[in-house]
Tab-separated table of C-alpha atoms and ligand atoms in Angstrom:
chain	number	residue	atom	x	y	z
A	1	UNK	CA	-76.289	12.988	-4.737
A	2	UNK	CA	-77.585	11.196	-1.043
A	3	UNK	CA	-77.577	13.357	2.120
A	4	UNK	CA	-75.473	12.927	5.130
A	5	UNK	CA	-77.266	10.230	6.486
A	6	UNK	CA	-78.454	8.741	3.265
A	7	UNK	CA	-74.822	8.393	2.516
A	8	UNK	CA	-73.657	6.526	5.765
A	9	UNK	CA	-76.962	4.400	5.124
A	10	UNK	CA	-75.759	3.303	1.492
A	11	UNK	CA	-72.162	3.090	2.526
A	12	UNK	CA	-73.104	0.491	5.517
A	13	UNK	CA	-75.506	-1.460	3.109
A	14	UNK	CA	-72.661	-1.694	0.347
A	15	UNK	CA	-70.089	-2.717	2.792
A	16	UNK	CA	-72.454	-5.449	4.322
A	17	UNK	CA	-73.524	-6.624	0.515
A	18	UNK	CA	-69.985	-6.539	-0.900
A	19	UNK	CA	-68.296	-8.395	2.244
A	20	UNK	CA	-66.308	-5.190	3.439
A	21	UNK	CA	-67.954	-5.053	7.208
A	22	UNK	CA	-70.271	-6.849	9.351
A	23	UNK	CA	-72.022	-6.019	12.364
A	24	UNK	CA	-70.283	-8.267	15.226
A	25	UNK	CA	-72.245	-11.249	16.390
A	26	UNK	CA	-74.953	-10.337	13.752
A	27	UNK	CA	-77.113	-14.071	14.443
A	28	UNK	CA	-77.462	-12.725	17.721
A	29	UNK	CA	-78.688	-9.305	17.107
A	30	UNK	CA	-75.582	-7.913	17.029
A	31	UNK	CA	-73.549	-5.880	19.609
A	32	UNK	CA	-73.758	-2.228	17.790
A	33	UNK	CA	-70.463	-1.267	19.353
A	34	UNK	CA	-68.208	-3.640	17.222
A	35	UNK	CA	-67.855	-4.873	13.828
A	36	UNK	CA	-66.206	-7.434	11.944
A	37	UNK	CA	-64.547	-6.995	8.898
A	38	UNK	CA	-64.983	-8.998	5.991
A	39	UNK	CA	-63.122	-10.376	2.888
A	40	UNK	CA	-62.523	-7.415	1.514
A	41	UNK	CA	-62.341	-5.123	4.114
A	42	UNK	CA	-59.927	-7.218	5.914
A	43	UNK	CA	-57.843	-6.355	2.556
A	44	UNK	CA	-58.944	-2.839	2.575
A	45	UNK	CA	-58.020	-2.366	6.272
A	46	UNK	CA	-54.846	-4.423	5.715
A	47	UNK	CA	-53.565	-2.241	2.513
A	48	UNK	CA	-53.995	0.839	5.150
A	49	UNK	CA	-51.768	-0.121	8.081
A	50	UNK	CA	-49.243	-1.372	5.743
A	51	UNK	CA	-49.217	2.079	3.791
A	52	UNK	CA	-48.887	3.261	7.258
A	53	UNK	CA	-45.684	1.016	8.274
A	54	UNK	CA	-44.157	1.202	5.054
A	55	UNK	CA	-43.745	5.184	5.404
A	56	UNK	CA	-43.268	5.174	9.007
A	57	UNK	CA	-41.214	2.363	9.433
A	58	UNK	CA	-40.024	0.581	6.262
A	59	UNK	CA	-39.005	4.098	4.539
A	60	UNK	CA	-37.314	5.539	7.703
A	61	UNK	CA	-34.110	5.053	9.606
A	62	UNK	CA	-35.522	6.950	12.269
A	63	UNK	CA	-38.177	4.663	13.072
A	64	UNK	CA	-38.627	0.879	15.245
A	65	UNK	CA	-41.229	-1.217	14.684
A	66	UNK	CA	-43.031	-2.526	18.257
A	67	UNK	CA	-45.602	-5.370	18.829
A	68	UNK	CA	-46.316	-4.959	22.863
A	69	UNK	CA	-49.103	-6.629	24.344
A	70	UNK	CA	-52.821	-5.790	25.027
A	71	UNK	CA	-52.420	-6.498	28.708
A	72	UNK	CA	-49.932	-4.619	30.732
A	73	UNK	CA	-49.043	-4.282	34.544
A	74	UNK	CA	-51.883	-2.494	36.015
A	75	UNK	CA	-49.416	0.244	37.449
A	76	UNK	CA	-48.910	1.317	34.050
A	77	UNK	CA	-52.171	2.958	33.817
A	78	UNK	CA	-51.913	4.432	37.437
A	79	UNK	CA	-48.759	6.082	36.027
A	80	UNK	CA	-49.997	6.626	32.564
A	81	UNK	CA	-52.896	8.721	34.619
A	82	UNK	CA	-55.872	6.473	32.858
A	83	UNK	CA	-57.000	5.489	36.269
A	84	UNK	CA	-57.557	8.348	37.780
A	85	UNK	CA	-58.554	10.257	34.653
A	86	UNK	CA	-59.571	8.501	31.647
A	87	UNK	CA	-63.014	9.432	32.471
A	88	UNK	CA	-66.172	10.972	30.798
A	89	UNK	CA	-69.034	12.661	32.587
A	90	UNK	CA	-72.208	10.828	32.803
A	91	UNK	CA	-75.616	11.563	33.450
A	92	UNK	CA	-78.331	8.562	34.166
A	93	UNK	CA	-81.934	8.960	33.021
A	94	UNK	CA	-84.116	8.328	36.741
A	95	UNK	CA	-86.987	6.405	34.765
A	96	UNK	CA	-85.149	3.865	32.443
A	97	UNK	CA	-81.411	4.212	33.631
A	98	UNK	CA	-79.776	4.576	30.410
A	99	UNK	CA	-76.419	6.846	30.612
A	100	UNK	CA	-75.226	9.747	28.575
A	101	UNK	CA	-72.594	12.142	28.207
A	102	UNK	CA	-73.161	14.742	30.229
A	103	UNK	CA	-71.478	17.483	27.809
A	104	UNK	CA	-74.250	16.511	25.130
A	105	UNK	CA	-76.039	19.445	24.700
A	106	UNK	CA	-79.231	17.660	23.882
A	107	UNK	CA	-79.051	16.649	27.318
A	108	UNK	CA	-77.123	19.912	29.076
A	109	UNK	CA	-79.703	21.698	27.537
A	110	UNK	CA	-83.356	20.075	27.714
A	111	UNK	CA	-82.863	17.545	30.701
A	112	UNK	CA	-84.898	15.300	28.672
A	113	UNK	CA	-84.279	11.535	27.940
A	114	UNK	CA	-83.804	10.833	24.424
A	115	UNK	CA	-84.594	7.345	24.716
A	116	UNK	CA	-87.805	7.005	27.316
A	117	UNK	CA	-88.712	11.085	26.770
A	118	UNK	CA	-88.731	11.382	30.475
A	119	UNK	CA	-88.530	14.979	31.697
A	120	UNK	CA	-86.387	16.380	34.428
A	121	UNK	CA	-84.535	13.407	33.872
A	122	UNK	CA	-81.183	13.714	34.766
A	123	UNK	CA	-79.474	14.538	38.343
A	124	UNK	CA	-75.785	15.380	38.806
A	125	UNK	CA	-73.116	13.995	36.811
A	126	UNK	CA	-70.988	11.344	37.926
A	127	UNK	CA	-67.700	10.273	36.466
A	128	UNK	CA	-67.319	7.058	34.664
A	129	UNK	CA	-63.884	5.237	33.755
A	130	UNK	CA	-63.537	3.963	30.066
A	131	UNK	CA	-61.024	1.173	31.021
A	132	UNK	CA	-62.151	-2.295	30.668
A	133	UNK	CA	-61.181	-4.279	33.275
A	134	UNK	CA	-60.751	-8.032	33.639
A	135	UNK	CA	-59.033	-10.471	35.903
A	136	UNK	CA	-55.547	-11.781	35.214
A	137	UNK	CA	-54.906	-15.368	36.898
A	138	UNK	CA	-56.894	-18.755	37.697
A	139	UNK	CA	-58.718	-18.003	40.636
A	140	UNK	CA	-61.169	-14.541	40.068
A	141	UNK	CA	-61.313	-13.466	43.834
A	142	UNK	CA	-57.764	-13.481	44.081
A	143	UNK	CA	-56.422	-12.590	40.587
A	144	UNK	CA	-55.112	-8.964	40.454
A	145	UNK	CA	-57.178	-6.864	37.986
A	146	UNK	CA	-55.784	-5.815	34.852
A	147	UNK	CA	-57.228	-3.354	32.102
A	148	UNK	CA	-57.368	-3.818	28.137
A	149	UNK	CA	-55.317	-1.104	26.770
A	150	UNK	CA	-57.259	2.097	25.839
A	151	UNK	CA	-54.336	3.218	23.704
A	152	UNK	CA	-51.177	1.597	22.440
A	153	UNK	CA	-48.827	4.300	23.559
A	154	UNK	CA	-47.918	2.945	26.728
A	155	UNK	CA	-46.328	-0.116	25.517
A	156	UNK	CA	-44.228	2.320	23.482
A	157	UNK	CA	-42.926	4.049	26.645
A	158	UNK	CA	-42.553	1.302	28.919
A	159	UNK	CA	-40.103	-0.360	26.456
A	160	UNK	CA	-38.590	2.903	25.850
A	161	UNK	CA	-35.097	1.715	26.968
A	162	UNK	CA	-35.559	-1.635	25.828
A	163	UNK	CA	-35.392	-0.120	22.226
A	164	UNK	CA	-33.001	1.966	22.715
A	165	UNK	CA	-30.601	-0.332	23.664
A	166	UNK	CA	-31.353	-2.877	21.230
A	167	UNK	CA	-31.010	-0.638	18.386
A	168	UNK	CA	-28.505	1.647	19.550
A	169	UNK	CA	-30.981	4.586	17.901
A	170	UNK	CA	-30.072	8.385	19.001
A	171	UNK	CA	-32.640	10.526	20.057
A	172	UNK	CA	-34.563	11.943	17.741
A	173	UNK	CA	-35.712	8.723	16.979
A	174	UNK	CA	-39.363	7.039	16.880
A	175	UNK	CA	-41.396	3.847	17.872
A	176	UNK	CA	-44.204	2.556	16.013
A	177	UNK	CA	-46.871	0.231	16.690
A	178	UNK	CA	-50.222	-0.920	15.307
A	179	UNK	CA	-52.365	-2.654	17.576
A	180	UNK	CA	-55.668	-2.941	19.225
A	181	UNK	CA	-57.232	-0.428	21.858
A	182	UNK	CA	-60.504	-0.650	23.957
A	183	UNK	CA	-62.650	2.133	25.165
A	184	UNK	CA	-66.080	1.579	26.860
A	185	UNK	CA	-67.146	4.555	24.866
A	186	UNK	CA	-70.291	5.690	26.218
A	187	UNK	CA	-71.954	6.520	23.060
A	188	UNK	CA	-70.514	4.824	20.280
A	189	UNK	CA	-72.086	5.062	16.709
A	190	UNK	CA	-71.419	5.973	13.240
A	191	UNK	CA	-70.511	2.722	12.371
A	192	UNK	CA	-66.981	2.344	12.476
A	193	UNK	CA	-66.057	5.834	13.653
A	194	UNK	CA	-66.827	5.062	17.209
A	195	UNK	CA	-66.670	1.626	18.595
A	196	UNK	CA	-65.349	0.023	21.826
A	197	UNK	CA	-62.617	-1.966	20.498
A	198	UNK	CA	-60.615	-0.962	17.369
A	199	UNK	CA	-57.349	-0.546	16.212
A	200	UNK	CA	-54.477	2.457	16.606
A	201	UNK	CA	-51.275	3.283	14.638
A	202	UNK	CA	-49.300	4.889	16.594
A	203	UNK	CA	-45.581	6.511	16.622
A	204	UNK	CA	-43.931	8.309	19.771
A	205	UNK	CA	-41.274	10.401	18.664
A	206	UNK	CA	-38.502	11.016	21.317
A	207	UNK	CA	-36.453	14.305	21.101
A	208	UNK	CA	-34.611	16.705	23.105
A	209	UNK	CA	-36.692	19.158	24.878
A	210	UNK	CA	-36.547	22.356	23.332
A	211	UNK	CA	-36.845	20.584	19.891
A	212	UNK	CA	-40.344	19.481	20.577
A	213	UNK	CA	-41.891	22.183	18.692
A	214	UNK	CA	-39.850	22.271	15.451
A	215	UNK	CA	-40.643	18.294	15.296
A	216	UNK	CA	-44.307	19.003	16.173
A	217	UNK	CA	-44.404	20.946	13.111
A	218	UNK	CA	-42.585	18.257	10.970
A	219	UNK	CA	-44.730	15.596	12.036
A	220	UNK	CA	-47.981	17.190	11.571
A	221	UNK	CA	-46.842	18.286	7.653
A	222	UNK	CA	-45.836	14.667	7.265
A	223	UNK	CA	-49.230	13.377	8.574
A	224	UNK	CA	-51.347	15.073	6.224
A	225	UNK	CA	-48.650	14.786	3.240
A	226	UNK	CA	-49.460	10.781	4.071
A	227	UNK	CA	-53.291	11.174	4.260
A	228	UNK	CA	-53.297	12.963	0.673
A	229	UNK	CA	-50.795	10.239	-0.491
A	230	UNK	CA	-53.863	7.662	-0.077
A	231	UNK	CA	-56.237	10.031	-2.700
A	232	UNK	CA	-58.321	11.414	0.212
A	233	UNK	CA	-59.762	14.951	-1.664
A	234	UNK	CA	-57.699	17.819	0.102
A	235	UNK	CA	-60.956	19.976	0.273
A	236	UNK	CA	-62.387	16.996	2.988
A	237	UNK	CA	-59.500	17.451	5.123
A	238	UNK	CA	-58.456	20.423	7.606
A	239	UNK	CA	-56.555	20.700	10.805
A	240	UNK	CA	-58.358	21.703	14.015
A	241	UNK	CA	-56.076	22.844	16.948
A	242	UNK	CA	-57.034	21.538	20.413
A	243	UNK	CA	-58.319	24.641	22.915
A	244	UNK	CA	-56.507	24.749	26.377
A	245	UNK	CA	-59.651	23.216	27.644
A	246	UNK	CA	-59.501	20.412	25.027
A	247	UNK	CA	-56.167	19.216	25.944
A	248	UNK	CA	-55.676	16.084	27.331
A	249	UNK	CA	-53.788	15.956	30.533
A	250	UNK	CA	-50.361	15.038	29.279
A	251	UNK	CA	-50.408	17.768	26.160
A	252	UNK	CA	-48.860	21.008	25.873
A	253	UNK	CA	-50.003	21.132	22.249
A	254	UNK	CA	-52.283	19.038	20.104
A	255	UNK	CA	-53.850	18.957	16.231
A	256	UNK	CA	-56.396	16.878	15.197
A	257	UNK	CA	-56.596	16.008	11.403
A	258	UNK	CA	-60.269	16.100	10.669
A	259	UNK	CA	-62.655	14.728	7.757
A	260	UNK	CA	-65.662	15.815	6.505
A	261	UNK	CA	-67.576	12.673	7.472
A	262	UNK	CA	-71.254	12.793	6.305
A	263	UNK	CA	-71.895	13.196	9.546
A	264	UNK	CA	-69.200	16.244	10.288
A	265	UNK	CA	-66.142	17.335	10.605
A	266	UNK	CA	-64.593	15.159	13.110
A	267	UNK	CA	-61.059	13.771	14.038
A	268	UNK	CA	-59.288	10.676	12.705
A	269	UNK	CA	-55.765	11.433	13.726
A	270	UNK	CA	-54.339	13.142	16.186
A	271	UNK	CA	-50.792	14.927	16.338
A	272	UNK	CA	-49.805	15.581	20.238
A	273	UNK	CA	-46.844	16.916	22.405
A	274	UNK	CA	-46.891	14.823	25.012
A	275	UNK	CA	-43.573	16.434	26.772
A	276	UNK	CA	-42.106	14.353	29.307
A	277	UNK	CA	-44.904	13.384	30.903
A	278	UNK	CA	-45.329	9.404	30.433
A	279	UNK	CA	-41.283	8.427	30.534
A	280	UNK	CA	-41.087	10.958	33.776
A	281	UNK	CA	-44.248	9.295	35.156
A	282	UNK	CA	-42.945	5.654	34.274
A	283	UNK	CA	-39.785	6.483	35.773
A	284	UNK	CA	-41.199	8.077	39.129
A	285	UNK	CA	-43.771	5.080	39.522
A	286	UNK	CA	-41.083	2.228	38.504
A	287	UNK	CA	-38.314	3.292	40.258
A	288	UNK	CA	-36.262	3.227	37.019
A	289	UNK	CA	-34.449	5.758	35.014
A	290	UNK	CA	-35.865	6.242	31.987
A	291	UNK	CA	-33.146	9.081	31.112
A	292	UNK	CA	-31.326	9.093	27.859
A	293	UNK	CA	-28.007	9.940	28.151
A	294	UNK	CA	-26.146	11.849	25.153
A	295	UNK	CA	-23.659	9.517	23.811
A	296	UNK	CA	-21.327	11.912	22.825
A	297	UNK	CA	-21.458	13.925	26.000
A	298	UNK	CA	-22.100	11.874	28.978
A	299	UNK	CA	-22.792	14.508	31.003
A	300	UNK	CA	-26.172	15.750	28.875
A	301	UNK	CA	-28.985	13.427	30.735
A	302	UNK	CA	-32.609	14.349	30.352
A	303	UNK	CA	-36.055	12.541	29.846
A	304	UNK	CA	-37.235	13.098	25.826
A	305	UNK	CA	-40.404	14.986	24.917
A	306	UNK	CA	-42.269	12.920	22.694
A	307	UNK	CA	-44.526	13.774	19.448
A	308	UNK	CA	-47.175	11.560	18.921
A	309	UNK	CA	-48.863	10.778	15.815
A	310	UNK	CA	-52.268	8.629	16.502
A	311	UNK	CA	-54.219	7.798	13.593
A	312	UNK	CA	-57.420	4.967	14.326
A	313	UNK	CA	-56.927	2.210	11.590
A	314	UNK	CA	-60.907	1.738	11.414
A	315	UNK	CA	-61.545	5.262	11.113
A	316	UNK	CA	-58.987	5.827	8.526
A	317	UNK	CA	-60.677	3.385	6.789
A	318	UNK	CA	-63.971	5.050	7.065
A	319	UNK	CA	-62.444	7.852	5.773
A	320	UNK	CA	-61.269	6.201	2.740
A	321	UNK	CA	-64.454	4.378	1.999
A	322	UNK	CA	-66.577	7.645	2.579
A	323	UNK	CA	-64.054	9.585	0.240
A	324	UNK	CA	-64.025	7.048	-2.274
A	325	UNK	CA	-67.849	6.398	-2.634
A	326	UNK	CA	-69.535	7.728	-5.507
A	327	UNK	CA	-72.731	7.550	-7.772
A	328	UNK	CA	-72.913	8.331	-11.486
A	329	UNK	CA	-75.730	7.968	-14.105
A	330	UNK	CA	-74.650	5.624	-16.638
A	331	UNK	CA	-76.884	4.673	-19.589
A	332	UNK	CA	-80.244	5.609	-17.690
A	333	UNK	CA	-79.054	3.702	-14.511
A	334	UNK	CA	-76.911	4.804	-11.195
A	335	UNK	CA	-73.956	3.420	-11.399
A	336	UNK	CA	-72.176	2.815	-7.770
A	337	UNK	CA	-68.365	3.190	-7.363
A	338	UNK	CA	-65.791	3.002	-4.939
A	339	UNK	CA	-63.117	5.109	-6.443
A	340	UNK	CA	-60.484	3.620	-4.151
A	341	UNK	CA	-56.741	4.323	-4.879
A	342	UNK	CA	-55.350	1.247	-6.759
A	343	UNK	CA	-52.595	0.598	-3.810
A	344	UNK	CA	-55.637	0.407	-1.100
A	345	UNK	CA	-58.161	-1.289	-3.540
A	346	UNK	CA	-58.840	-5.010	-2.137
A	347	UNK	CA	-59.018	-6.646	-5.624
A	348	UNK	CA	-56.671	-5.595	-8.195
A	349	UNK	CA	-58.493	-6.903	-10.782
A	350	UNK	CA	-61.535	-8.706	-12.154
A	351	UNK	CA	-61.204	-11.589	-14.708
A	352	UNK	CA	-64.698	-12.727	-16.829
A	353	UNK	CA	-65.109	-14.650	-19.597
A	354	UNK	CA	-67.155	-12.862	-21.741
A	355	UNK	CA	-69.607	-16.094	-22.620
A	356	UNK	CA	-69.485	-19.424	-20.895
A	357	UNK	CA	-68.427	-21.707	-24.103
A	358	UNK	CA	-66.089	-21.837	-26.290
A	359	UNK	CA	-63.117	-22.121	-24.351
A	360	UNK	CA	-63.162	-18.644	-23.018
A	361	UNK	CA	-64.046	-19.544	-19.264
A	362	UNK	CA	-60.795	-21.697	-19.453
A	363	UNK	CA	-58.570	-19.223	-20.710
A	364	UNK	CA	-59.924	-16.520	-18.004
A	365	UNK	CA	-59.505	-19.210	-15.384
A	366	UNK	CA	-55.763	-19.314	-16.724
A	367	UNK	CA	-55.465	-15.565	-16.433
A	368	UNK	CA	-57.035	-15.382	-13.138
A	369	UNK	CA	-54.494	-18.078	-11.637
A	370	UNK	CA	-51.501	-16.157	-13.560
A	371	UNK	CA	-52.557	-13.245	-10.988
A	372	UNK	CA	-52.954	-15.253	-8.111
A	373	UNK	CA	-49.752	-16.627	-8.596
A	374	UNK	CA	-47.852	-13.115	-8.938
A	375	UNK	CA	-49.805	-12.622	-5.620
A	376	UNK	CA	-52.215	-10.131	-7.001
A	377	UNK	CA	-55.615	-10.267	-5.359
A	378	UNK	CA	-57.755	-11.136	-8.631
A	379	UNK	CA	-61.725	-12.121	-8.733
A	380	UNK	CA	-62.790	-14.450	-11.604
A	381	UNK	CA	-66.523	-14.239	-12.516
A	382	UNK	CA	-68.807	-15.859	-14.750
A	383	UNK	CA	-72.198	-15.522	-13.833
A	384	UNK	CA	-74.453	-13.064	-14.775
A	385	UNK	CA	-74.188	-10.417	-17.821
A	386	UNK	CA	-71.090	-8.795	-18.710
A	387	UNK	CA	-72.890	-5.662	-17.235
A	388	UNK	CA	-73.607	-6.797	-14.007
A	389	UNK	CA	-70.283	-8.571	-13.393
A	390	UNK	CA	-68.819	-5.124	-13.932
A	391	UNK	CA	-71.104	-3.367	-11.580
A	392	UNK	CA	-70.138	-5.581	-8.884
A	393	UNK	CA	-66.467	-4.989	-9.301
A	394	UNK	CA	-67.194	-1.060	-9.056
A	395	UNK	CA	-68.949	-1.475	-6.290
A	396	UNK	CA	-66.038	-3.551	-4.884
A	397	UNK	CA	-63.381	-0.641	-6.158
A	398	UNK	CA	-62.002	-3.239	-8.237
A	399	UNK	CA	-59.678	-0.954	-10.417
A	400	UNK	CA	-59.500	-3.202	-13.366
A	401	UNK	CA	-61.394	-5.484	-15.108
A	402	UNK	CA	-60.217	-7.974	-17.954
A	403	UNK	CA	-62.677	-9.365	-20.480
A	404	UNK	CA	-61.919	-12.694	-22.254
A	405	UNK	CA	-63.665	-12.598	-25.670
A	406	UNK	CA	-63.584	-14.148	-29.375
A	407	UNK	CA	-61.007	-12.102	-30.585
A	408	UNK	CA	-58.800	-13.568	-27.645
A	409	UNK	CA	-58.968	-16.960	-29.502
A	410	UNK	CA	-57.641	-15.201	-32.852
A	411	UNK	CA	-55.069	-13.053	-31.414
A	412	UNK	CA	-54.433	-13.477	-27.777
A	413	UNK	CA	-55.691	-10.152	-26.431
A	414	UNK	CA	-57.865	-8.963	-23.828
A	415	UNK	CA	-60.145	-5.777	-22.725
A	416	UNK	CA	-58.905	-4.177	-20.045
A	417	UNK	CA	-61.698	-1.889	-18.525
A	418	UNK	CA	-60.402	1.150	-16.299
A	419	UNK	CA	-63.048	1.499	-13.080
A	420	UNK	CA	-63.113	5.336	-13.141
A	421	UNK	CA	-62.835	6.328	-16.777
A	422	UNK	CA	-64.557	3.239	-18.246
A	423	UNK	CA	-61.867	3.307	-20.840
A	424	UNK	CA	-61.173	0.259	-22.613
A	425	UNK	CA	-58.216	-0.891	-24.380
A	426	UNK	CA	-56.947	-4.262	-25.686
A	427	UNK	CA	-53.631	-5.465	-23.870
A	428	UNK	CA	-51.677	-8.990	-24.857
A	429	UNK	CA	-52.584	-12.020	-22.861
A	430	UNK	CA	-49.086	-12.261	-21.462
A	431	UNK	CA	-48.598	-9.147	-20.680
A	432	UNK	CA	-51.880	-8.461	-18.536
A	433	UNK	CA	-49.965	-9.191	-15.565
A	434	UNK	CA	-47.226	-6.776	-15.530
A	435	UNK	CA	-49.898	-4.201	-16.672
A	436	UNK	CA	-51.771	-4.293	-13.600
A	437	UNK	CA	-48.924	-4.662	-11.674
A	438	UNK	CA	-47.509	-1.606	-12.627
A	439	UNK	CA	-50.352	0.432	-12.050
A	440	UNK	CA	-50.981	-0.788	-8.123
A	441	UNK	CA	-47.333	-0.233	-6.917
B	501	ATP	P1	-62.351	11.371	20.148
B	501	ATP	O1	-62.587	12.489	20.558
B	501	ATP	O2	-63.345	11.125	18.997
B	501	ATP	O3	-63.017	10.184	21.418
B	501	ATP	P2	-60.020	11.009	21.070
B	501	ATP	O4	-59.378	12.484	20.707
B	501	ATP	O5	-60.329	10.515	22.570
B	501	ATP	O6	-60.914	10.699	20.110
B	501	ATP	P3	-57.586	9.937	20.989
B	501	ATP	O7	-57.083	9.055	22.184
B	501	ATP	O8	-56.421	10.858	20.242
B	501	ATP	O9	-58.925	9.969	20.176
B	501	ATP	O10	-57.035	8.538	20.016
B	501	ATP	C1	-56.305	8.509	18.845
B	501	ATP	C2	-57.126	8.066	17.314
B	501	ATP	O11	-58.110	6.846	17.960
B	501	ATP	C3	-58.605	8.732	16.929
B	501	ATP	O12	-58.237	9.747	16.324
B	501	ATP	C4	-59.404	7.682	16.428
B	501	ATP	O13	-58.998	7.892	15.021
B	501	ATP	C5	-59.297	6.471	17.087
B	501	ATP	N1	-59.862	6.476	18.243
B	501	ATP	C6	-60.089	6.680	19.539
B	501	ATP	N2	-61.261	6.313	19.909
B	501	ATP	C7	-62.001	5.752	18.685
B	501	ATP	C8	-62.882	4.837	19.181
B	501	ATP	N3	-63.829	4.948	20.108
B	501	ATP	N4	-63.295	3.767	18.256
B	501	ATP	C9	-62.623	4.060	17.180
B	501	ATP	N5	-61.126	4.821	16.870
B	501	ATP	C10	-61.426	5.700	17.604
């Protein structure tokens, strides 16, 4: 089996080859810190986001959805603490002027620039804000400075009263949203693990102070359950608690869900007790009351505590890809398979005519269109040997492959091959859509 670095290289190359993920602006040499999702990647990521939305919004009557704008009033980021506190200590090489995180052990202990090799390269660390700045308004010099949001959460906090009033929810309840966030990370890397533009899937759950610890435990368990439901191997997952010096400025308690990536154990989702920090600060900075008034006992008023679950859609996609990738020996050859859960797989089924004659392509095309009409993503392929066609779909993670052959003309049945077990079975042509539908729900 491939070692960590090898495995990442193979995964990146598979993602490009099969159209999952491309480097952004590749024709210009790429940007390095952002990535584009190709035809299969956009489906995979969308299926992950849909599974999240379904479990966090559609299946619950105590969580509402939201889609807040990326650009917000600049005061939001003063209130949230990001203008003053969202900074990393950086050091700059006195020779090549590259900047590095001062807490990187290689930098800290060697004092040598990893790029140009200069010794005693670094002075005192300087604080560097990770927010992207831009200008709102027609004339740059007069326009207001605004930020690209570094987290989606603040859009939820500033809409807390709007959602409360328009939905008549009562505490405890939550608001969920999926959207882009931007951080000018000093050291992006590891493919889509750390990028400067990424997507978050966040949910803020508003609770009565004093009930926050219990809700924290509830959400911690719920979120791991969801990750398990994606088919991720449990042995590759663990919780890691933030130590007091790692806690964010707003947090009372925080746990990460970590995955053992090919480059080590790292977080891809956090569960945070943000207390009443954000609502209290927005109340202070905006001058608007952000209290909750108990509808039964109107004398009972408080600023709710918030338990937050914050996952990266891209990092979760990397977890799903890394966990699904495997290599097997098959008939003296290496078979590369993405063993994606059928619900997440971008393509659900492929349809092949065994040969390009005797009316088999026409029949296969008809079956293929039957899937398209049923809104089941399907792929038609008649080029190359049948073995090659299977391999391409194994790499794409397609769970089922249908072959139309001579026997189909006689008895109206086709062969369905299962990606993981390689078992083949014959199924009646008019049953194939239901057969696949039942297995991808
Ligand atoms: P890290 O310590 O890795 O920088 P963080 O603790 O700053 O992450 P949070 O602010 O808790 O992360 O963000 C929640 C989630 O958003 C993370 O678990 C991750 O999945 C995702 N995320 C954060 N920063 C990035 C990034 N630069 N690229 C991709 N995903 C990210």
